[in-house]
XYZ file of C-alpha atoms in Angstrom:
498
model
C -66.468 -52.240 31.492
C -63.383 -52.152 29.273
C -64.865 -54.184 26.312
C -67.276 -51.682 25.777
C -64.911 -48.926 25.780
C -64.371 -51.247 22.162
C -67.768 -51.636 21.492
C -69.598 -48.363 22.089
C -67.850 -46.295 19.530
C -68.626 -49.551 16.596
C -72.255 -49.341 17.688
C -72.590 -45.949 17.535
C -70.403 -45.797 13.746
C -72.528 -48.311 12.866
C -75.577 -46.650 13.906
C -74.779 -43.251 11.350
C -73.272 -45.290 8.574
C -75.877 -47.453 8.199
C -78.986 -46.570 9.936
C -78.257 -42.853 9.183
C -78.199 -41.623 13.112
C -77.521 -38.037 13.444
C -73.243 -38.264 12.932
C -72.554 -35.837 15.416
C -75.361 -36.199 18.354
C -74.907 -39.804 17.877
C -71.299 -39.245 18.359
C -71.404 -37.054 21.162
C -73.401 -39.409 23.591
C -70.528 -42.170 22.603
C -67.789 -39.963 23.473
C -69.373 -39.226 26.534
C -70.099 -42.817 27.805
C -66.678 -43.740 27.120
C -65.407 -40.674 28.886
C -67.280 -42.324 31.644
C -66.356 -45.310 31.523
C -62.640 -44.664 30.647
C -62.446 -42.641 34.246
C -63.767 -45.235 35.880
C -61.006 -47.714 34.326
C -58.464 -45.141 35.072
C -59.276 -44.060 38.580
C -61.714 -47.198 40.149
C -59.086 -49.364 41.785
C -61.690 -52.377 41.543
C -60.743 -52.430 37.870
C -59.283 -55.878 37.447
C -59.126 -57.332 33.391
C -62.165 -58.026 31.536
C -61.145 -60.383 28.678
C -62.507 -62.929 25.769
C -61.870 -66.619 26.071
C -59.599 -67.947 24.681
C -56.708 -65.562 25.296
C -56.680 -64.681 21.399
C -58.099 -61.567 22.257
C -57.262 -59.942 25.829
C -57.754 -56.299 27.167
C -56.719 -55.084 30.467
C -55.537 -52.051 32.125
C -53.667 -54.354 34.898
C -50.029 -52.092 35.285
C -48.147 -55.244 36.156
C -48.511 -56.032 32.226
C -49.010 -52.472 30.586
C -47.996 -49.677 32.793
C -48.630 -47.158 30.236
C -52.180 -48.629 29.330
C -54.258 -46.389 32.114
C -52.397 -43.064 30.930
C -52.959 -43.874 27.034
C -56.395 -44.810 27.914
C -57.273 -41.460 29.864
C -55.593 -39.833 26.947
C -58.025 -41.197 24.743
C -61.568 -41.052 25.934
C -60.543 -36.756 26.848
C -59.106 -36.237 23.414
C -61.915 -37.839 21.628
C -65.083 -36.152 23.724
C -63.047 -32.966 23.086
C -62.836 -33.537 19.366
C -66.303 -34.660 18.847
C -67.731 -32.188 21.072
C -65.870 -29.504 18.923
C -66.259 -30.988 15.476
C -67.196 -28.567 12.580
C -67.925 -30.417 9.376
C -68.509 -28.086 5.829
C -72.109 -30.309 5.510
C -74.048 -32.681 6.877
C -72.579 -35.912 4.745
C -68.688 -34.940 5.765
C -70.276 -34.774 9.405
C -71.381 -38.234 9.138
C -68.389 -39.277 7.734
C -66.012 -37.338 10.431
C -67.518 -38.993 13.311
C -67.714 -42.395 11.735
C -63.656 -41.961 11.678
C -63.052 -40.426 14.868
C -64.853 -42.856 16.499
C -63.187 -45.660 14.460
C -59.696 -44.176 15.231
C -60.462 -43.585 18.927
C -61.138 -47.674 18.677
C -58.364 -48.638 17.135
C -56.321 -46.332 19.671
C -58.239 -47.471 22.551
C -58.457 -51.078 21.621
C -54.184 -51.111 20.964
C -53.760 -49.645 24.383
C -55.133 -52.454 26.101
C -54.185 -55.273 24.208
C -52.439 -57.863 25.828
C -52.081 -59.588 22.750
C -49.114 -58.089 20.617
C -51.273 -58.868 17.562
C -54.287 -57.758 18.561
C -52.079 -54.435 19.527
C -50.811 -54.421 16.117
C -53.916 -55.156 14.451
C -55.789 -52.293 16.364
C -53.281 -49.601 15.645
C -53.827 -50.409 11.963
C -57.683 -50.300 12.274
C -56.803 -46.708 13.439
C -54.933 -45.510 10.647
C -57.527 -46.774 7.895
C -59.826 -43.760 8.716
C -56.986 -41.056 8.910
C -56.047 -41.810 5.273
C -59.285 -41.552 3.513
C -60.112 -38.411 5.465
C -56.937 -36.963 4.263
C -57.924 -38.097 0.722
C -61.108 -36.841 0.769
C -61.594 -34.018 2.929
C -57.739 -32.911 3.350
C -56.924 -29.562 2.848
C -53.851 -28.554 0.327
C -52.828 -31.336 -2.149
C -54.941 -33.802 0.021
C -53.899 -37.309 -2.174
C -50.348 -36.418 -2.788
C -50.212 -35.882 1.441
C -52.426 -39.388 2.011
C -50.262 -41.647 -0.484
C -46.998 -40.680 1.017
C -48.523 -41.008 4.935
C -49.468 -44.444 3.578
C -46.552 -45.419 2.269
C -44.318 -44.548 4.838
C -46.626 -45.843 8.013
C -47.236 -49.408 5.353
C -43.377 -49.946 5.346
C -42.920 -48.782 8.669
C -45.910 -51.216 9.711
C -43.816 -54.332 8.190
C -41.245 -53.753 9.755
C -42.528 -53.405 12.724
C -44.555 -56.750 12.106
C -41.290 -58.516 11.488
C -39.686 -57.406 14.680
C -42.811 -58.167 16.668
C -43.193 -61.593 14.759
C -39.589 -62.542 15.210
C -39.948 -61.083 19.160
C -43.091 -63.939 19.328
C -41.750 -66.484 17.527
C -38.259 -66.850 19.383
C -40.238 -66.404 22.961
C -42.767 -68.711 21.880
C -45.962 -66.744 23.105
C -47.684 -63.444 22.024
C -48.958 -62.025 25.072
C -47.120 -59.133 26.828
C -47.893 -60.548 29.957
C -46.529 -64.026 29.145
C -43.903 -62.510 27.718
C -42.666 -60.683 31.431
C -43.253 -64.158 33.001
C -40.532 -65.326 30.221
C -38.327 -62.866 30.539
C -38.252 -63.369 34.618
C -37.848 -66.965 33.853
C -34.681 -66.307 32.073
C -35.599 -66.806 28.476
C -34.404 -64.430 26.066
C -34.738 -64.363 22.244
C -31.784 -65.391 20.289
C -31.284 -62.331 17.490
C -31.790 -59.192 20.126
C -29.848 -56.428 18.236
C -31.720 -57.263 14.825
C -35.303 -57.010 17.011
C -34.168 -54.439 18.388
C -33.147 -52.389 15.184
C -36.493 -53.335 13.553
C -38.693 -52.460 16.956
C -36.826 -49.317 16.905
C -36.929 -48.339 13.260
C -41.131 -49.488 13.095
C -42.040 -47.793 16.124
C -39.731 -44.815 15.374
C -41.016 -44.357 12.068
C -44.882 -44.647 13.572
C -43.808 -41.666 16.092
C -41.996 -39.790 13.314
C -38.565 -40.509 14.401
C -35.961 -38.483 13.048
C -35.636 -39.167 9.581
C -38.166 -40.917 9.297
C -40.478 -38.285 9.571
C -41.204 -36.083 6.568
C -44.739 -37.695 6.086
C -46.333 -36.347 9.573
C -46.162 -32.566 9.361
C -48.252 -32.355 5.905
C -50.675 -35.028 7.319
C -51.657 -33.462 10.388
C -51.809 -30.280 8.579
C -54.091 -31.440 6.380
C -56.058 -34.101 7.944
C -59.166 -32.523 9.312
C -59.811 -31.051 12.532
C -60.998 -34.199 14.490
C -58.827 -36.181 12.330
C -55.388 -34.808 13.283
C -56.736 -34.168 17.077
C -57.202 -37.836 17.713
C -53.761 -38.637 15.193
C -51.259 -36.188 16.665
C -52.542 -36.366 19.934
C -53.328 -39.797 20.942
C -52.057 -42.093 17.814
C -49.018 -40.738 17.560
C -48.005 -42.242 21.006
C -48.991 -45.841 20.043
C -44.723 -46.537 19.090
C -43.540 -44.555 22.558
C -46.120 -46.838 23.892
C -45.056 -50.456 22.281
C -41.286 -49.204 23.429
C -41.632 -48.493 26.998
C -44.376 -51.611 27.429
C -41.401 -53.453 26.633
C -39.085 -51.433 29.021
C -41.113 -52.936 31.568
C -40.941 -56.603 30.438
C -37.040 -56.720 29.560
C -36.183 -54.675 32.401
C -32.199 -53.466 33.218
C -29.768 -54.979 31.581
C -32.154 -57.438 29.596
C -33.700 -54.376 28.171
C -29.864 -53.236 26.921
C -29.229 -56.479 25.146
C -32.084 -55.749 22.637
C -32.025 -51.843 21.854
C -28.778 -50.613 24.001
C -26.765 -51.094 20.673
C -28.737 -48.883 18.830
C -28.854 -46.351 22.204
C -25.803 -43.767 20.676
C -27.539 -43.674 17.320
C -31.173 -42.927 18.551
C -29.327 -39.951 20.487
C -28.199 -38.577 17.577
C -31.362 -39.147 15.478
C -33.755 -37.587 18.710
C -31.453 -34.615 18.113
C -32.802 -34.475 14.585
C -36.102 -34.195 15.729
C -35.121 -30.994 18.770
C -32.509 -29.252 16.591
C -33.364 -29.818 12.657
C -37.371 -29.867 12.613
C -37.085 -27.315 15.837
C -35.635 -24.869 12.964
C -37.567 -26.077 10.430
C -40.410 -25.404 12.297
C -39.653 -21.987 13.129
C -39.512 -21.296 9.052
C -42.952 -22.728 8.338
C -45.667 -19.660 7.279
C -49.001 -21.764 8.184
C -50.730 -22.144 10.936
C -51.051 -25.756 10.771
C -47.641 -26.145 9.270
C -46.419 -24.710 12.365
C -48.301 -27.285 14.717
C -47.650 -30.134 12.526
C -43.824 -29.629 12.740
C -43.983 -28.542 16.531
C -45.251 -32.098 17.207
C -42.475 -34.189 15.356
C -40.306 -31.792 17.075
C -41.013 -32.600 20.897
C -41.131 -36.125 19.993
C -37.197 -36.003 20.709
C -38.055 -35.178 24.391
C -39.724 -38.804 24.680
C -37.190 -40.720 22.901
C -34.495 -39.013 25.521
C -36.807 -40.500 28.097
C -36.820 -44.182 26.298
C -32.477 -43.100 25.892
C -32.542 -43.114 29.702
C -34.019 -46.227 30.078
C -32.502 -48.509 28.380
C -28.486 -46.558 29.340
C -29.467 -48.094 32.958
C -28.595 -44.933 34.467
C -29.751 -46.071 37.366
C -33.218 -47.000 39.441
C -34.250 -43.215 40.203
C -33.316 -42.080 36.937
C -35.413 -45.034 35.144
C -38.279 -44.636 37.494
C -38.158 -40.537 36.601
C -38.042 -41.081 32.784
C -40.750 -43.436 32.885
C -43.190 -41.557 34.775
C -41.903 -38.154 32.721
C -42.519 -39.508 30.216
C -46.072 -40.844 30.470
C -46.776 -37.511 32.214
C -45.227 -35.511 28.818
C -47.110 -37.865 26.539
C -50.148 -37.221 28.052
C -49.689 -33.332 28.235
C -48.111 -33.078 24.534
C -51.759 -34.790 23.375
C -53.549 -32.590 25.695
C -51.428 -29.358 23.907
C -51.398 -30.344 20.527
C -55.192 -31.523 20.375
C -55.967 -28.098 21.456
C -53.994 -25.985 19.335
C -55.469 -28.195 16.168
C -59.048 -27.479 17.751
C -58.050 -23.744 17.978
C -56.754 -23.599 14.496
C -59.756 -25.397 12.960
C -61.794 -22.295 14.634
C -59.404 -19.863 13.631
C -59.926 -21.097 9.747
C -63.253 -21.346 10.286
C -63.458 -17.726 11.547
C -61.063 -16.145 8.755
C -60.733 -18.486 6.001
C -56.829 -18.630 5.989
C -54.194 -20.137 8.150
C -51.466 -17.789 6.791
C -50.409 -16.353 10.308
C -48.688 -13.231 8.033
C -52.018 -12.395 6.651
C -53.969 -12.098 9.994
C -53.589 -10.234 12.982
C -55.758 -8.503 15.561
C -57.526 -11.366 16.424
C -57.696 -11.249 20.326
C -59.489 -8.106 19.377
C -62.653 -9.953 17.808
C -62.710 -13.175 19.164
C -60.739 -12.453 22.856
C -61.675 -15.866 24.402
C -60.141 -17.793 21.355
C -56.716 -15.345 22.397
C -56.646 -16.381 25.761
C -57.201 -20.648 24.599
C -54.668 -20.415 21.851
C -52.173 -18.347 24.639
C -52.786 -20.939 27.218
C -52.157 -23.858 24.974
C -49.077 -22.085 23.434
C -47.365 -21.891 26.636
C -48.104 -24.949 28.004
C -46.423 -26.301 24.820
C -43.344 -24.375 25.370
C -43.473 -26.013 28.779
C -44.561 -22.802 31.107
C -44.755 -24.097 34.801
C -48.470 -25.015 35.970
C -49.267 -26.241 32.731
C -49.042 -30.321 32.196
C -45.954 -30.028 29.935
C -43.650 -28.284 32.463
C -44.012 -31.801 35.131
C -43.318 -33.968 31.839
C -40.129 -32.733 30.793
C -38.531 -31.228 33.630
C -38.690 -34.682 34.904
C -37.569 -35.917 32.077
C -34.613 -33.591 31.991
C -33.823 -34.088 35.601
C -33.596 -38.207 34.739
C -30.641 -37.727 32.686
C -28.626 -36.268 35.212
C -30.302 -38.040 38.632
C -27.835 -40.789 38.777
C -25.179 -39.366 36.906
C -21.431 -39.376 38.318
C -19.305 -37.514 36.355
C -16.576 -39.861 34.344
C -18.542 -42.622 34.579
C -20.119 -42.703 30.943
C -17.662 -40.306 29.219
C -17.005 -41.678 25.762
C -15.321 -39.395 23.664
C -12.785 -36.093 24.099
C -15.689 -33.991 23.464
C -17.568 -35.337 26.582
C -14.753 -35.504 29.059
C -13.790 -31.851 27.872
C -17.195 -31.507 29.068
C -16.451 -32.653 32.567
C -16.920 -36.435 31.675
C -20.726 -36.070 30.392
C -21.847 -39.123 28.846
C -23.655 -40.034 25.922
C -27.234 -39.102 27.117
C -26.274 -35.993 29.595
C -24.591 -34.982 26.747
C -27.572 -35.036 24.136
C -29.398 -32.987 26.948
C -27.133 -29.994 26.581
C -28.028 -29.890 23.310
C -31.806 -30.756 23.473
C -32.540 -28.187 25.765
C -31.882 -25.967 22.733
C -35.600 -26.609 21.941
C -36.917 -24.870 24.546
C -35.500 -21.831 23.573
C -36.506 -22.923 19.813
C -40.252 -23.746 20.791
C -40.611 -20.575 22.677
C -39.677 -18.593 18.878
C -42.260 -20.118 17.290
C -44.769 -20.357 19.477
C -44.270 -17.054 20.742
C -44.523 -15.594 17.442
C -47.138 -17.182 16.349
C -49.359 -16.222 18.998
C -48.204 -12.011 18.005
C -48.298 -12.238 14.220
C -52.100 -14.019 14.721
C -53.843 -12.109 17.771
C -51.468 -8.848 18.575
C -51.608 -5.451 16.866
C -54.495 -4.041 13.974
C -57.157 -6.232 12.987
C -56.355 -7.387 9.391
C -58.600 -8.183 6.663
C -58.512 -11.490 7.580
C -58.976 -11.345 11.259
C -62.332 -8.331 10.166
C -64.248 -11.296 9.158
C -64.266 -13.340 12.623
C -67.690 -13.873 14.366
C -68.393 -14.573 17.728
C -67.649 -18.359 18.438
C -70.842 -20.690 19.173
C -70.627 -22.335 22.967
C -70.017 -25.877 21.611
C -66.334 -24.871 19.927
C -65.685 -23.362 23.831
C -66.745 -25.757 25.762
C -64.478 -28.499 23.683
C -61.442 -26.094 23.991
C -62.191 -25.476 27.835
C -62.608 -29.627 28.462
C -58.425 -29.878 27.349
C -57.707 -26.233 28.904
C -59.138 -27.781 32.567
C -56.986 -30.870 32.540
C -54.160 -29.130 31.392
C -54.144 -27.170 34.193
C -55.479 -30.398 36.239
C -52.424 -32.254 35.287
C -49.837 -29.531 35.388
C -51.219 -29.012 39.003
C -51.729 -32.045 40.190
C -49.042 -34.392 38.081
C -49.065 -37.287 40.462
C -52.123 -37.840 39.460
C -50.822 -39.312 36.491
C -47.092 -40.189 38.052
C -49.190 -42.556 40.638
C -50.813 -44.531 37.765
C -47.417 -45.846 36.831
C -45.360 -48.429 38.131
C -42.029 -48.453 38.693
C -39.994 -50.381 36.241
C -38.602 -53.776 37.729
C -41.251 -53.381 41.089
């Protein structure tokens, strides 16, 4: 089942690129047998690992070796069927050429996500990002090229050095399996340079997840990129570092896990701040539409890293088991949320050819449905309870202070003037800023674009066709779903060290 979760989506490129299949039919059925058959790999507990001989090449969604892989992989197969099912393209050639990418970039994100093979992880996440930049290049929106160079540039050097820390990680373990690695690690062995593959893991991955400040090239790219393109990017890619980090929570569990990336712990702190506080504000500045959403994303990466904080302080065993399962529970409602809201603003351009949020208003008035969608994903993002988001970082929030006894981690005058907070409680007080922060933006967004007199702008909208719906209603249900029901996806992760 799993290796044709790889395969369908090659077929079916290969079927429009070179026997000229209709792009987005031929799509559509893809996205829709791996929707299948990604369920079934989630939620069929028969679903054991399906793998090539020899081991060069291994997939499996087995949680003992990636406990992230079935949450990433559910992720996936929604976000893509959703984008697909939704995609707009100006003509019939940049159809074509749309769906060949997204269905090349939901491989390479599917195919990294169940890698046991760290370089058949790596390589995968690169197939991914091959399609994102020549979209951007060619059918990007603003100064397209300048915004593609400088995405490849930074995710190129970021991609080195995350090579180096991954080859050095092999090479001083002596395999290059994840799995083999845990058996290593339980064994005893541990590589010889940990704080240098640590501050390379941490700086590649960060940079790959738009770590604070490392992050000026994903804003413009997923405002440009289009519509499918920066669904599939901001919502699923992005989590492919968050991923790579917390896979290896699992294998160099407690203290093990603290020799590699718990001298870097104060300084990611300070940087996840950046991300909250810095891009929160920036974000609240920005006068686009897709500006906006582009920035929003870097911004709640800093709620993940806090999670990843957690776990490798050792706060303790309820506070790691909380931050891992927060976090896989707010990584999989942040791609729900921001997949939506780039869905809703491809519609919105679509429907009055701007995304300058001071030049429309009214909206709701025309095109009501498209109100309630963009309202609904708004406030999830801000993290309203009953939407996916609010599970994700409340229990995220709550893992910082779960195991916490006051004095016990206070490091500096500031903190025990605090009543002994430590280093991660106190980077909460401050992070929780963002709430207040995403709740500006958001909020004002959503009255400057559908409140008060239809504008000029907003005059022009049409009534939307049932396809853009029924793709905005697929992400609306399972945010809902999830935010509902979030031990649905808290269940399909193990607890670290189990």
């Amino acid at each position: 089942m799993l290796i044709w979760l790889i395969l369908i989506p090659v077929i079916a490129a290969a079927l429009i690129g070179l026997a000229k299949a209709p792009g987005r039919l031929t799509a559509l059925v893809s996205a829709a047998i791996t929707l299948i058959l990604g369920l079934g790999a989630v939620f069929c507990p028969h679903c054991g690992q399906c793998c090539c001989e020899p081991s060069a090449l291994q997939f499996t969604v087995d949680p003992a070796v990636l406990p992230l892989a079935k949450v990433m992989l559910l992720l996936t197969v929604i976000v893509t069927f959703a984008a697909i099912l939704g995609l707009k393209a100006p003509d019939k050639d940049a159809e074509r050429s749309w769906s060949i990418s997204a269905l090349l970039l939901s491989t390479g994100a599917m195919g990294a996500f169940m890698s046991d093979n760290i370089i058949a992880f790596y390589g995968f996440h690169e197939l991914a990002l091959i399609p994102t930049f020549v979209m951007i290049g060619c059918y990007g929106r603003g100064d397209r090229r300048t915004i593609s160079w400088t995405a490849t540039i930074y995710l190129g050097l970021a991609s080195m050095v995350l090579l180096a820390g991954l080859l050095l990680l092999c090479g001083e373990m002596h395999c290059y399996e994840f799995s083999t690695m845990a058996k290593a690690v339980r064994a005893g062995m541990m590589p010889e340079h940990t704080c240098l593959i640590g501050g390379l893991l941490l700086l590649g991955f960060g940079t790959l997840v738009s770590l604070f400040p490392f992050h000026s090239w994903a804003a413009p790219a997923y405002a440009s990129a289009p519509t499918p393109i920066a669904m599939l990017h901001a919502g699923v890619l992005k989590k492919f570092g968050l991923y790579g980090l917390f896979t290896l929570a699992f294998i160099f569990t407690g203290g093990k896990l603290g020799e590699i990336f718990g001298g870097w712990n104060n300084i990611l702190l300070v940087l996840l701040l950046g991300n909250v506080l810095w891009v929160g504000i920036v974000t609240i500045a920005q006068k686009r539409l897709d500006d906006m959403l582009g920035n929003s994303s870097v911004m709640h990466m800093g709620y993940l890293f806090l999670a990843f904080a957690v776990v490798v302080a050792g706060c303790g065993p309820v506070a790691t088991e909380m931050a891992v399962k927060g976090a896989a529970l707010l990584m999989l409602a942040h791609g729900l949320t921001i997949a939506m809201l780039f869905l809703l603003t491809g519609q919105i351009e679509s429907q009055t050819r701007t995304l300058e949020m001071d030049a429309m208003g009214g909206l709701a008035q025309k095109l009501p449905w498209l109100g309630f969608l963009f309202g609904l994903a708004g406030l999830a993002s801000i993290g309203l309870p009953l939407l996916a988001n609010f599970p994700g970082e409340f229990t995220v929030f709550y893992s910082c202070f779960v195991d916490w006894h006051p004095g016990t981690e206070g490091c500096c005058a500031l903190a025990n003037w605090l009543g002994g907070l430590g280093p991660v409680q106190l980077t909460l007080v401050f992070a929780l800023w963002g709430l207040v922060i995403s709740a500006v933006y958001m909020l004002r967004a959503f009255r400057t674009i559908f409140n008060g007199d239809v504008s000029r702008a907003s005059g022009r909208a049409t009534k939307l066709c049932c396809l853009d719906t029924a793709a905005a209603i697929v992400l609306a249900l399972a945010i809902v779903l999830f935010g509902i029901l979030p031990y649905i996806v808290s269940n399909l992760v193990p607890t670290i060290g189990a």
